[in-house]
Tab-separated table of C-alpha atoms and ligand atoms in Angstrom:
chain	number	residue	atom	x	y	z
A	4	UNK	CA	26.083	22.648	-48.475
A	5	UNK	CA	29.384	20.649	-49.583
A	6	UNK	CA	29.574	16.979	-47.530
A	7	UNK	CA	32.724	16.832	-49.144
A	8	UNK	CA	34.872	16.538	-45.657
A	9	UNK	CA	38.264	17.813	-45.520
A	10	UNK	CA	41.457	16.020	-44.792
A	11	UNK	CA	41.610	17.918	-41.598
A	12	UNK	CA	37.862	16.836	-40.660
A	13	UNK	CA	38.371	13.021	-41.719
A	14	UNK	CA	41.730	13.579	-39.466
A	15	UNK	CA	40.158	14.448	-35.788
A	16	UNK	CA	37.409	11.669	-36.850
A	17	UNK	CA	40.013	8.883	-37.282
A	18	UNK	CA	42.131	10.232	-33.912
A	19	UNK	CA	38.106	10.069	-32.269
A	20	UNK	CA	37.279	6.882	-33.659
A	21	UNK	CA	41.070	5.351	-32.528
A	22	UNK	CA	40.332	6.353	-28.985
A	23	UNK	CA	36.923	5.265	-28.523
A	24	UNK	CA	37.719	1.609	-30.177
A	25	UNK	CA	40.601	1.346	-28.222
A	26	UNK	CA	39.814	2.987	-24.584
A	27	UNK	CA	36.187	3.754	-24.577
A	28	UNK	CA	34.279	1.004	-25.738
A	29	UNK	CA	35.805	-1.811	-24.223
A	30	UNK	CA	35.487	0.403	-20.901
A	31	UNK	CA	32.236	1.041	-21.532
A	32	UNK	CA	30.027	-2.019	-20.039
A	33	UNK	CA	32.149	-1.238	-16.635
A	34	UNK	CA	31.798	2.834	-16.322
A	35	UNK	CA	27.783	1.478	-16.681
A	36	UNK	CA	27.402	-0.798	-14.013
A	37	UNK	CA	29.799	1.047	-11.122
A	38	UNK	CA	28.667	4.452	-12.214
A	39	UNK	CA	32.325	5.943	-11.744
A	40	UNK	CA	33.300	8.635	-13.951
A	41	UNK	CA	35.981	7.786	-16.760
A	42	UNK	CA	38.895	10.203	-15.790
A	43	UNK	CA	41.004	8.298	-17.324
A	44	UNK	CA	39.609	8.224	-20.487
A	45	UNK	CA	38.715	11.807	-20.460
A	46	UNK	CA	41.980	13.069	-19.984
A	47	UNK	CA	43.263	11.145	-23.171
A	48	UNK	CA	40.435	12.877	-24.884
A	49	UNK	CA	41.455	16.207	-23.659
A	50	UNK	CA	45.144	15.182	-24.720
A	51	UNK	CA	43.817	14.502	-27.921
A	52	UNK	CA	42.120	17.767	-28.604
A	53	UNK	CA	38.587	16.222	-27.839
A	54	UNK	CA	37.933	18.251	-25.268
A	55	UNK	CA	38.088	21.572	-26.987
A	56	UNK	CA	37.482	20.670	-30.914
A	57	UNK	CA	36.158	23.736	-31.604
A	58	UNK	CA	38.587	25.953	-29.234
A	59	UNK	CA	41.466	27.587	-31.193
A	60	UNK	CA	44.938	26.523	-30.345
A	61	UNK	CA	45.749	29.595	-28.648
A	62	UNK	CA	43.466	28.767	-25.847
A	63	UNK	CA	44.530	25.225	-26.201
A	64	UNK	CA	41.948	23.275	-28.287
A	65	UNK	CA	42.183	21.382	-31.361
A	66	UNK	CA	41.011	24.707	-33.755
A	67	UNK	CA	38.551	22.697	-35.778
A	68	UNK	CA	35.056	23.272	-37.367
A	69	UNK	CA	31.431	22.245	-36.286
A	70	UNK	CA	31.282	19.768	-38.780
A	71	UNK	CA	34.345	18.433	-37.159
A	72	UNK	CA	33.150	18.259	-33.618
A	73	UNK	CA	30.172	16.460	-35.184
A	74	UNK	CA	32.126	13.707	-36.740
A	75	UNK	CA	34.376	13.181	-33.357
A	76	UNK	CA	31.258	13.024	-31.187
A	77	UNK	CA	29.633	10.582	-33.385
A	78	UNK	CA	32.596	8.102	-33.438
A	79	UNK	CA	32.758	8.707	-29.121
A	80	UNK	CA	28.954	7.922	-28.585
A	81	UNK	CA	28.830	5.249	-30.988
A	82	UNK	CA	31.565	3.750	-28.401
A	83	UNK	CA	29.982	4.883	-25.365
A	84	UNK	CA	26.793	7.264	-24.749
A	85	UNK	CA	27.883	8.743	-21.343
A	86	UNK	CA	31.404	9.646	-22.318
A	87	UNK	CA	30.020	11.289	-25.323
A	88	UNK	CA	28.211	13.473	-22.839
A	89	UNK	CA	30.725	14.348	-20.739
A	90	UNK	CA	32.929	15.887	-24.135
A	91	UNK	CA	29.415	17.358	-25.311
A	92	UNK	CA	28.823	19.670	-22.015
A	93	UNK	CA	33.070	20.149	-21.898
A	94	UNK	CA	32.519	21.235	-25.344
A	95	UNK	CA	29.868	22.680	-26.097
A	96	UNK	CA	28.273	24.153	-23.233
A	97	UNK	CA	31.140	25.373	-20.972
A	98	UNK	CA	33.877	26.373	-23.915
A	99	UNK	CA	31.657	27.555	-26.554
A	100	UNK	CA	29.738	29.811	-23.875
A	101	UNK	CA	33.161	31.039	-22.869
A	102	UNK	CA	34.838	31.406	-26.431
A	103	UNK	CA	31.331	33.495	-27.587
A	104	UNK	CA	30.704	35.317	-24.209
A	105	UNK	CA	34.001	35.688	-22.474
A	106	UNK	CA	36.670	37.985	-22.565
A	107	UNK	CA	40.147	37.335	-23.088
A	108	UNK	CA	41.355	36.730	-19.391
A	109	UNK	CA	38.762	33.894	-18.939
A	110	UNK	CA	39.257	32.011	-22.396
A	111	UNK	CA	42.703	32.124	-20.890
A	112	UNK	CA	41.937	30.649	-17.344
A	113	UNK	CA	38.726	28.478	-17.879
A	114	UNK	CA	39.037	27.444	-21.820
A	115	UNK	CA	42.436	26.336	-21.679
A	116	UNK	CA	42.278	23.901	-18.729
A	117	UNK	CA	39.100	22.537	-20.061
A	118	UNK	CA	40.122	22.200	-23.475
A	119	UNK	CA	43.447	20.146	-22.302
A	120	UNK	CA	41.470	17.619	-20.603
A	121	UNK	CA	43.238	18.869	-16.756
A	122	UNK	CA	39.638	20.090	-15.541
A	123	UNK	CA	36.280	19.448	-15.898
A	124	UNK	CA	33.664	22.147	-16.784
A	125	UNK	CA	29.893	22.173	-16.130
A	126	UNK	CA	26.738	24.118	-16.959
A	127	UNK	CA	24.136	25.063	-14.353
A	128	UNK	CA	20.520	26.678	-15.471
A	129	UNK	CA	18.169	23.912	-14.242
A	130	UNK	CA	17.060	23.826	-11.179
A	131	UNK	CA	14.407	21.463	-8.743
A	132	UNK	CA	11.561	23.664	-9.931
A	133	UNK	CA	12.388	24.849	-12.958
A	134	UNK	CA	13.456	22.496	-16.146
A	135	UNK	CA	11.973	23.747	-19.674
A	136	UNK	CA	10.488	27.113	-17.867
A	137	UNK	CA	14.128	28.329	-17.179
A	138	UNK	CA	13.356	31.951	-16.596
A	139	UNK	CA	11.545	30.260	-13.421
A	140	UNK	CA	14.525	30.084	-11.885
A	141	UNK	CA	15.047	31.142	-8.001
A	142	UNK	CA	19.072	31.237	-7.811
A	143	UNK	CA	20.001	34.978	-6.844
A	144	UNK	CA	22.341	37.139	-7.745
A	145	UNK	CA	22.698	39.505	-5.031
A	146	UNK	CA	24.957	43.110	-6.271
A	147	UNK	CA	26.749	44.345	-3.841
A	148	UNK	CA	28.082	48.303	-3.524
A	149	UNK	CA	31.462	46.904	-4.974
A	150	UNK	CA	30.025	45.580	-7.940
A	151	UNK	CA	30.524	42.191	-6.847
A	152	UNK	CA	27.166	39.440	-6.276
A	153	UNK	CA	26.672	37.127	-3.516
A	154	UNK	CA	24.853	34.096	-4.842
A	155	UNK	CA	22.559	31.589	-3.317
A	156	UNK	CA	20.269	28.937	-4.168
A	157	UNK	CA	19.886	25.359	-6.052
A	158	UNK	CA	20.869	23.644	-9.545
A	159	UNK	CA	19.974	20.545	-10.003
A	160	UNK	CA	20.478	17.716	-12.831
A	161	UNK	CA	24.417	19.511	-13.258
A	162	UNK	CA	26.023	16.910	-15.679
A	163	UNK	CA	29.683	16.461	-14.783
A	164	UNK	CA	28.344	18.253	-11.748
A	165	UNK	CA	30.306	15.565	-8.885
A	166	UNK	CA	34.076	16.200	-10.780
A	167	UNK	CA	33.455	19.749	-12.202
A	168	UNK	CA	36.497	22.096	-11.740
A	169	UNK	CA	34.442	25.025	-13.122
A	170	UNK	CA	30.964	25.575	-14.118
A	171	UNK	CA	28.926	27.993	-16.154
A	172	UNK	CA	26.141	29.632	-13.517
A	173	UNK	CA	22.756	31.511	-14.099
A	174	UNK	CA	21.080	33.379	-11.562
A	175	UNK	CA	18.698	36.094	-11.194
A	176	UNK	CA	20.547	39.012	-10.756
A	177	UNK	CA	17.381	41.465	-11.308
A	178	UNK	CA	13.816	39.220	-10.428
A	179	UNK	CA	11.256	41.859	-11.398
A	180	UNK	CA	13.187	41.548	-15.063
A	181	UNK	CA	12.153	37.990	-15.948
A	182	UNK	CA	14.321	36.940	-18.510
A	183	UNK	CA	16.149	39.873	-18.650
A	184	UNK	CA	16.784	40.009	-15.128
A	185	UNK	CA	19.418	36.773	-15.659
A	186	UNK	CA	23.212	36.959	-15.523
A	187	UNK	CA	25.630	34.237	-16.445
A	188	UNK	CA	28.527	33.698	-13.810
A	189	UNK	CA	32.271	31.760	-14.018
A	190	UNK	CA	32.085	29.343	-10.516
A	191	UNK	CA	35.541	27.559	-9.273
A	192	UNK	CA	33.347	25.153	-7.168
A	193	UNK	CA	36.893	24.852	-4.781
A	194	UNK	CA	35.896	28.742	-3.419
A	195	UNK	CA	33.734	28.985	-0.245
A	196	UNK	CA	29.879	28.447	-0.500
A	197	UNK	CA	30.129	26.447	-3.281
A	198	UNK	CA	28.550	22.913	-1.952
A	199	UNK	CA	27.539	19.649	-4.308
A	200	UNK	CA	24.468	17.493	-3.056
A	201	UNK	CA	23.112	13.775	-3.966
A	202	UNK	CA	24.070	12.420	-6.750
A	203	UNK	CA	21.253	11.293	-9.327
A	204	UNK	CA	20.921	7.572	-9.460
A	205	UNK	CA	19.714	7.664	-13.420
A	206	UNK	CA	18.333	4.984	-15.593
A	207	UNK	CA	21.512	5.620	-18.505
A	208	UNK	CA	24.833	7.546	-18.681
A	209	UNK	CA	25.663	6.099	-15.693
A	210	UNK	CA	28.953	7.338	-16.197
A	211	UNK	CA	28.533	10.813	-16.542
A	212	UNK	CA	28.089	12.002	-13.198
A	213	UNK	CA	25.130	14.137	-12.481
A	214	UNK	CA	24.487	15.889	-9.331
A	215	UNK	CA	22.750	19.175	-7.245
A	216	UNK	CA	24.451	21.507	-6.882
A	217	UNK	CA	24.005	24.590	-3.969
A	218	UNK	CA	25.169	27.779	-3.261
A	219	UNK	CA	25.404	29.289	0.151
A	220	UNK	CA	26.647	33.096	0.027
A	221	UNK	CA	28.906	32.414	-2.545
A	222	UNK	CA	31.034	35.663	-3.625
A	223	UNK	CA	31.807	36.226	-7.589
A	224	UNK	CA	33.436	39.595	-8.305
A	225	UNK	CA	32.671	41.858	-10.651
A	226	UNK	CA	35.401	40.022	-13.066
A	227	UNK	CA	33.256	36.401	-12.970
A	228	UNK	CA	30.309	37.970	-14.709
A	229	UNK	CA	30.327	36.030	-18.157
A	230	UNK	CA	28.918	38.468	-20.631
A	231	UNK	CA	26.929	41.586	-19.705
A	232	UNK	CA	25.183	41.414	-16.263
A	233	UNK	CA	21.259	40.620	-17.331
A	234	UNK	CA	21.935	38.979	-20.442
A	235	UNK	CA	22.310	35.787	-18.942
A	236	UNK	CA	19.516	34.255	-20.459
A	237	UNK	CA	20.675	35.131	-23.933
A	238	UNK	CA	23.689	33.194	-23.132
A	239	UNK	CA	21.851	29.959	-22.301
A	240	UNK	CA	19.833	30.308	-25.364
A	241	UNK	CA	22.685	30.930	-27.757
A	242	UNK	CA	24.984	28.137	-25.656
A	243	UNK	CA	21.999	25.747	-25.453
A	244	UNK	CA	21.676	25.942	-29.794
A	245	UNK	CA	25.542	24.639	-29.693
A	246	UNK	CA	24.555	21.824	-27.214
A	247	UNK	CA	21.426	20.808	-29.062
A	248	UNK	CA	24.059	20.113	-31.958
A	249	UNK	CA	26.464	17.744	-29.737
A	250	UNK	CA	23.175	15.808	-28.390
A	251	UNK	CA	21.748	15.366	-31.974
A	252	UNK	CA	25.357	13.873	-32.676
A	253	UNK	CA	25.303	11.548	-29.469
A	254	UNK	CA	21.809	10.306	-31.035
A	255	UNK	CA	23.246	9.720	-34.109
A	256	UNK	CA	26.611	7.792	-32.711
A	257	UNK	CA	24.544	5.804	-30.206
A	258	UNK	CA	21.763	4.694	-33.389
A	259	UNK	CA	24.629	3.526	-35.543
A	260	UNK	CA	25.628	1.376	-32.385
A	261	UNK	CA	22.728	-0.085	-32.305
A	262	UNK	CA	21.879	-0.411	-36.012
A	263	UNK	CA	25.072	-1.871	-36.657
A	264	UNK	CA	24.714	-4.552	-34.025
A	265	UNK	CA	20.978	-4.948	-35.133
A	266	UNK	CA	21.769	-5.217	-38.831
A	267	UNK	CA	24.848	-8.286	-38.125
A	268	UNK	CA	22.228	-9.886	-35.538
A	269	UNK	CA	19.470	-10.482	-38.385
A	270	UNK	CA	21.939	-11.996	-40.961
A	271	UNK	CA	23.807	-14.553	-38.073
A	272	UNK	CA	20.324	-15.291	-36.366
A	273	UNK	CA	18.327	-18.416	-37.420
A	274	UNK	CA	14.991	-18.836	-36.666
A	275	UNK	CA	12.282	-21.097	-38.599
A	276	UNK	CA	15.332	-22.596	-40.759
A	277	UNK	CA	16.397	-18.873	-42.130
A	278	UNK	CA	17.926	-15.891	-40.890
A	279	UNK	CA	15.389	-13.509	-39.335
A	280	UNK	CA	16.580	-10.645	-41.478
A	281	UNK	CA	14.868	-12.714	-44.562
A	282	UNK	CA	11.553	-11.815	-42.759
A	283	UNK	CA	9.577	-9.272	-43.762
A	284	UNK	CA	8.751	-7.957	-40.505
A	285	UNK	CA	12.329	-7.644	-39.513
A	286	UNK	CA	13.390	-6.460	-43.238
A	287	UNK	CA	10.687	-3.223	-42.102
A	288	UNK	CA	12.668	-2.575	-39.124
A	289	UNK	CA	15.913	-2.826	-40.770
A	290	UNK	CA	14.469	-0.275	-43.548
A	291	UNK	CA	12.415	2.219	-40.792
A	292	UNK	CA	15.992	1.930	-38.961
A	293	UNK	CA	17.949	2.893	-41.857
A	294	UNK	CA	16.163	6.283	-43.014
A	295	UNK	CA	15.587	7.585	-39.565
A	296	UNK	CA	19.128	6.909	-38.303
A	297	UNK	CA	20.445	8.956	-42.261
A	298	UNK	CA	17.808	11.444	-41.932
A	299	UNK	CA	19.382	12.547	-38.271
A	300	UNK	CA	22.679	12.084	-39.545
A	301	UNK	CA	22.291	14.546	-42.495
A	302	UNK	CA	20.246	16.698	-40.194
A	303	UNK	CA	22.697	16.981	-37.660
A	304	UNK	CA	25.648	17.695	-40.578
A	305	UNK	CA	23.315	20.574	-41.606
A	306	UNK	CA	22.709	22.238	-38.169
A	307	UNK	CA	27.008	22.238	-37.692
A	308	UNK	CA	27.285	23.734	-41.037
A	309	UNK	CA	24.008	26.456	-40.483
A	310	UNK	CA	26.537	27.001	-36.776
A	311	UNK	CA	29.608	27.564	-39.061
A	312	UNK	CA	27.775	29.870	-41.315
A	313	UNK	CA	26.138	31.987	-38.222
A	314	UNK	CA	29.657	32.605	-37.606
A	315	UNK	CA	30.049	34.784	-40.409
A	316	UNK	CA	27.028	36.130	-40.599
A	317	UNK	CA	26.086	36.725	-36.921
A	318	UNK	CA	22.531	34.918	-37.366
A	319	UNK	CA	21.038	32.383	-35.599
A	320	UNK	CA	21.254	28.640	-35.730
A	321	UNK	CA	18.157	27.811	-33.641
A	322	UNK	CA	15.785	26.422	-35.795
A	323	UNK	CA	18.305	23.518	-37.378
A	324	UNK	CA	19.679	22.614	-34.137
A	325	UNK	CA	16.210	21.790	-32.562
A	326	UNK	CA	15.368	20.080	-36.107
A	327	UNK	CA	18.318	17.955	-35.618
A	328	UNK	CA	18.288	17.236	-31.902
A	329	UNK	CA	14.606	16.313	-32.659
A	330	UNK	CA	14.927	14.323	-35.128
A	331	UNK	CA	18.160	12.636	-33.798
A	332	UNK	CA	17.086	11.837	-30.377
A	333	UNK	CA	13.736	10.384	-31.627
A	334	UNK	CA	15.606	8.337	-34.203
A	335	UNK	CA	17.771	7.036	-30.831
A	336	UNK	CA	14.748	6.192	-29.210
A	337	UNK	CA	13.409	4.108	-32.269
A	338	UNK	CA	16.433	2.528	-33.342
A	339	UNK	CA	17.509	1.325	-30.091
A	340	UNK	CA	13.912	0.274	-29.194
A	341	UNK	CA	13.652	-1.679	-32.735
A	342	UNK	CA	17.619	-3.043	-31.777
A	343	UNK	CA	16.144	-4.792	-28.601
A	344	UNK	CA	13.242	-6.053	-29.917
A	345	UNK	CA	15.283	-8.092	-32.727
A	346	UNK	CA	17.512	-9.014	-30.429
A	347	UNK	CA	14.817	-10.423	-28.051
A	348	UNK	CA	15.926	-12.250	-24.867
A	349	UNK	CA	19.738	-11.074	-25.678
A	350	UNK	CA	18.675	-7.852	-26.447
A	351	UNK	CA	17.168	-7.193	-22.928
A	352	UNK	CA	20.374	-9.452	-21.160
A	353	UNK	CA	23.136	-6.701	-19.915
A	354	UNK	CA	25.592	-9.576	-21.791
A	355	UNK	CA	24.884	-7.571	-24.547
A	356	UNK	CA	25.146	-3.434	-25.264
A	357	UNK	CA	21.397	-3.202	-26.301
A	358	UNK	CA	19.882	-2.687	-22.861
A	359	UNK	CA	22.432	-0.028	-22.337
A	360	UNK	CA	21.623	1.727	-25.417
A	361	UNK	CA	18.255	1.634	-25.441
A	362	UNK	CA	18.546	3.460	-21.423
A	363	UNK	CA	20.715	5.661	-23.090
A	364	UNK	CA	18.658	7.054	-25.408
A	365	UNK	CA	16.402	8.576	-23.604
A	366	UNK	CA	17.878	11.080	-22.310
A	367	UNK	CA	18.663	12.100	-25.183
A	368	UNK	CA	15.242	13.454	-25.877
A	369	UNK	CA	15.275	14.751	-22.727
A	370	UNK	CA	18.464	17.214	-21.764
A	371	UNK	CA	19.127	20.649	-23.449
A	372	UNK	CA	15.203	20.728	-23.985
A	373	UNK	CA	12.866	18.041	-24.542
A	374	UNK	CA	11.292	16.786	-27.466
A	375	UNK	CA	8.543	19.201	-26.430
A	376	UNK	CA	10.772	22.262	-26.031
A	377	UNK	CA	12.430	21.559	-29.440
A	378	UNK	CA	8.618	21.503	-31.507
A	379	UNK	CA	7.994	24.723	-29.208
A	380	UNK	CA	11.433	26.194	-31.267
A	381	UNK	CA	10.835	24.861	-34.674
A	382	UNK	CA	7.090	25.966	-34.451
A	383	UNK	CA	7.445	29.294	-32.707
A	384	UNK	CA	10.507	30.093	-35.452
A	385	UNK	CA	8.911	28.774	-38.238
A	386	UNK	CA	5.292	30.541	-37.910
A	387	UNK	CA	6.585	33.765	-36.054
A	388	UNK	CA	3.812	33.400	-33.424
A	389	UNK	CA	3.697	32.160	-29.663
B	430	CAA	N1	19.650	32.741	-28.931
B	430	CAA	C1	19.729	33.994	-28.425
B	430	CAA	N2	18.698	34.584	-27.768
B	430	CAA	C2	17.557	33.886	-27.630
B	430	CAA	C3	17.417	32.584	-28.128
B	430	CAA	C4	18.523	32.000	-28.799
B	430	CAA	N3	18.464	30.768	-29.298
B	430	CAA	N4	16.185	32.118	-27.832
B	430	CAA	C5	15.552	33.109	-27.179
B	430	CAA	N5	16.395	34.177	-27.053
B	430	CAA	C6	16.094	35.468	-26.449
B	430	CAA	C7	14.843	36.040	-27.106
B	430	CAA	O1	15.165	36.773	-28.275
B	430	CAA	C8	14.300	36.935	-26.005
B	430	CAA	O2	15.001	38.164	-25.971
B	430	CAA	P1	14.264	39.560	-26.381
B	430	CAA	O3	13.145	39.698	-25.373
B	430	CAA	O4	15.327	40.583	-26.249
B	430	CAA	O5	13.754	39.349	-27.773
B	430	CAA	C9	14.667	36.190	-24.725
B	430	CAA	O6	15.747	35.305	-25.062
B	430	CAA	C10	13.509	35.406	-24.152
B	430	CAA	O7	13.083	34.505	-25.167
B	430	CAA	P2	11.654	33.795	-25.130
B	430	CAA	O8	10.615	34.836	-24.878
B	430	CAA	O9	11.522	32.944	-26.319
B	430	CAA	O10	11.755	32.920	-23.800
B	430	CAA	P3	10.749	31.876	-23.171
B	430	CAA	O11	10.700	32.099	-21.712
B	430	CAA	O12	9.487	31.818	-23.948
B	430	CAA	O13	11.565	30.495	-23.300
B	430	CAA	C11	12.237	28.457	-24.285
B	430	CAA	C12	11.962	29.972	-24.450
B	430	CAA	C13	12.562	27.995	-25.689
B	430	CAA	C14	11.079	27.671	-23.739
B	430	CAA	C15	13.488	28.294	-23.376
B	430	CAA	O14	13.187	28.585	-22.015
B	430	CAA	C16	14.095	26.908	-23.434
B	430	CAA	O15	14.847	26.596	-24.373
B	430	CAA	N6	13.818	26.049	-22.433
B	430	CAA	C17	14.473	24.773	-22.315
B	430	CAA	C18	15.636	24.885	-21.367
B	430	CAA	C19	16.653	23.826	-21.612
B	430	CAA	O16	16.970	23.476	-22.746
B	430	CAA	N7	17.231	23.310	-20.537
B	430	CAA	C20	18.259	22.365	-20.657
B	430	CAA	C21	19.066	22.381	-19.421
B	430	CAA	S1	20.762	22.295	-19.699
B	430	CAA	C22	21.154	20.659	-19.810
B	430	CAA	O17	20.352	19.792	-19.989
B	430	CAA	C23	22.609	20.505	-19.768
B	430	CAA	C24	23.200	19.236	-19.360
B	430	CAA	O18	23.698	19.139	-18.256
B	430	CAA	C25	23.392	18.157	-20.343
């Protein structure tokens, strides 16, 4: 592993940082408290190649690395969780699917548009009664004599699901097969049967808009099936190792926010005639902070470089991305929790970012598998038994 980073990396991480210092963060506190989704914002992202950082420039991206879509996402949470979520799904979930999965005619009509920062793509496997069991799920895939499927049924928590232009799909195309009975579908949510439902009033990313989404004898032709028809869940598998990457990133950009702000709090503070950051208990938090927050960094460094190897070799990436979102997303949790708690009365005052980190990290050890479902990975990879 080199952590040597190019000129090229170190490039889209300065044009990331720029963007969120100047648009996000100061935009950030707002977006929170009306729960509107930054438009705005994202399409200068998209303009800037954010949107598609790992999409080559034929299909309109940017036609960087993992390691550079790492970087970027770091420098956009550290700004602002939710927007970092809303380039994480664009990114990782809806274009890398695509770019893997797709053939040429829909990297040309759904990557492009997404990758510019014109649309807005989403990425639908959960559903009311069916979260880290996903092969539970009841959406159906009807096949019709022509070849084409007539879908029905509920998604729920869809992130980006209120905006989206175009969204990644499974359903059950075959339910006697289980797993392999899933297929993967391209949805334009402006075709008929396509309907959204409430929106989720959550506890953090306010901004990114999450919502249900429902299908009512919706028609996809043959053409919309995104890889081979029962392979489905294979897609969300493979996709859902990319995502786990961008999350562990937005853990590690939203812990620096917090550990930066913690770390100038404990040398201005006074309290008992010193600063508090010349007490021991707060030098342990400062310390714990430190090596959790560089442990998920590293981590998350070596899952985008195990994802840039698997692309030569054709092997898996599974086991470092659930290491890093793991690790990352805990390290969230702690930091942010450690943040407030020096902070103390300001910390928990929305004057200040802490409260809005510390919601925001939560979910973090929540979406594209929990905590629970990443131990399940690591454990189930790492002793070959289930
Ligand atoms: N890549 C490719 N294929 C994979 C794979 C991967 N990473 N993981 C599993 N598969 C394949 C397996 O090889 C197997 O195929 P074969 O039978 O041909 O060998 C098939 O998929 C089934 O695998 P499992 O038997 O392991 O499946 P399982 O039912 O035991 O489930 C699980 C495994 C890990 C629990 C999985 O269901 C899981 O990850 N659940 C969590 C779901 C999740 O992350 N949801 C997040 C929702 S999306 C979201 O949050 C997005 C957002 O909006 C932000």
């Amino acid at each position: 592993m080199d952590f040597g980073f190019s000129e090229e990396q170190l490039m889209i991480q300065d044009v990331a940082r720029r963007i969120a210092q100047e648009k996000i963060a100061p935009t950030a506190a707002h977006f929170d408290q009306t729960g509107e989704f930054p438009s705005e914002n994202i399409r200068i992202l998209g303009e800037n190649g954010l949107m598609g950082i790992e999409v080559p420039a034929e299909y309109g991206g940017a036609g960087m690395d993992p390691i550079s879509y790492v970087l970027a996402m770091i420098e956009i949470a550290e700004a602002d969780c939710a927007h970092s979520t809303i380039v994480s799904v664009n990114n990782s979930l809806f274009c890398n699917g695509i770019l893997k999965f797709g053939r040429e005619d829909q990297k040309q009509k759904y990557v492009r548009a997404i990758a510019e920062g014109t649309a807005v793509g989403a990425f639908a496997l959960t559903e009311p009664q069916s979260g880290s069991d996903a092969t539970a799920m009841r959406c159906r895939a009807v096949k019709q004599a022509d070849g084409s499927f007539v879908i029905t049924g509920k998604k729920s928590w869809i992130t980006s699901g209120p905006v989206a232009d175009y969204i990644v799909l499974f359903a059950m195309s075959e339910p006697d097969k289980g797993a392999k009975g899933i297929t993967a579908f391209m949805i334009d949510t402006r075709k008929p049967g396509f309907h959204r439902g409430k929106t989720e009033p959550k506890m953090g990313i306010r901004a990114s808009a999450t919502c249900e989404i429902e299908f009512a004898d919706y028609l996809a032709p043959a053409e919309d099936v995104l890889g081979k028809e029962g392979e489905g869940f294979k897609v969300a598998m493979s996709v859902l190792d990319a995502g786990r990457i961008g999350i562990a990133s937005q853990a590690v950009g939203l812990g620096k926010a917090a550990y930066k702000a913690a770390l100038s709090y404990v040398q201005e503070r006074k309290s008992f005639g010193q600063p508090i950051g010349s007490f021991q208990m707060i030098q342990a938090k400062i310390a714990d902070m430190k090596c959790r927050l560089d442990a998920a960094e590293i981590l998350t460094l070596r899952a985008a470089w195990a994802k840039q190897e698997s692309e030569k070799t054709g092997g898996r990436f599974s086991t470092e991305a659930a290491v890093a979102k793991l690790t990352a997303s805990e390290a969230a949790m702690f930091i942010t929790h450690a943040a407030l708690q020096i902070h103390g009365g300001m910390g928990y005052s929305k004057e200040m970012p802490i409260e809005r980190y510390f919601r925001d990290a939560k979910i973090t050890e929540i979406y594209e598998g929990t905590s629970e479902i990443q131990r399940l990975v690591i454990a189930r990879n790492e002793t070959g038994l289930r």
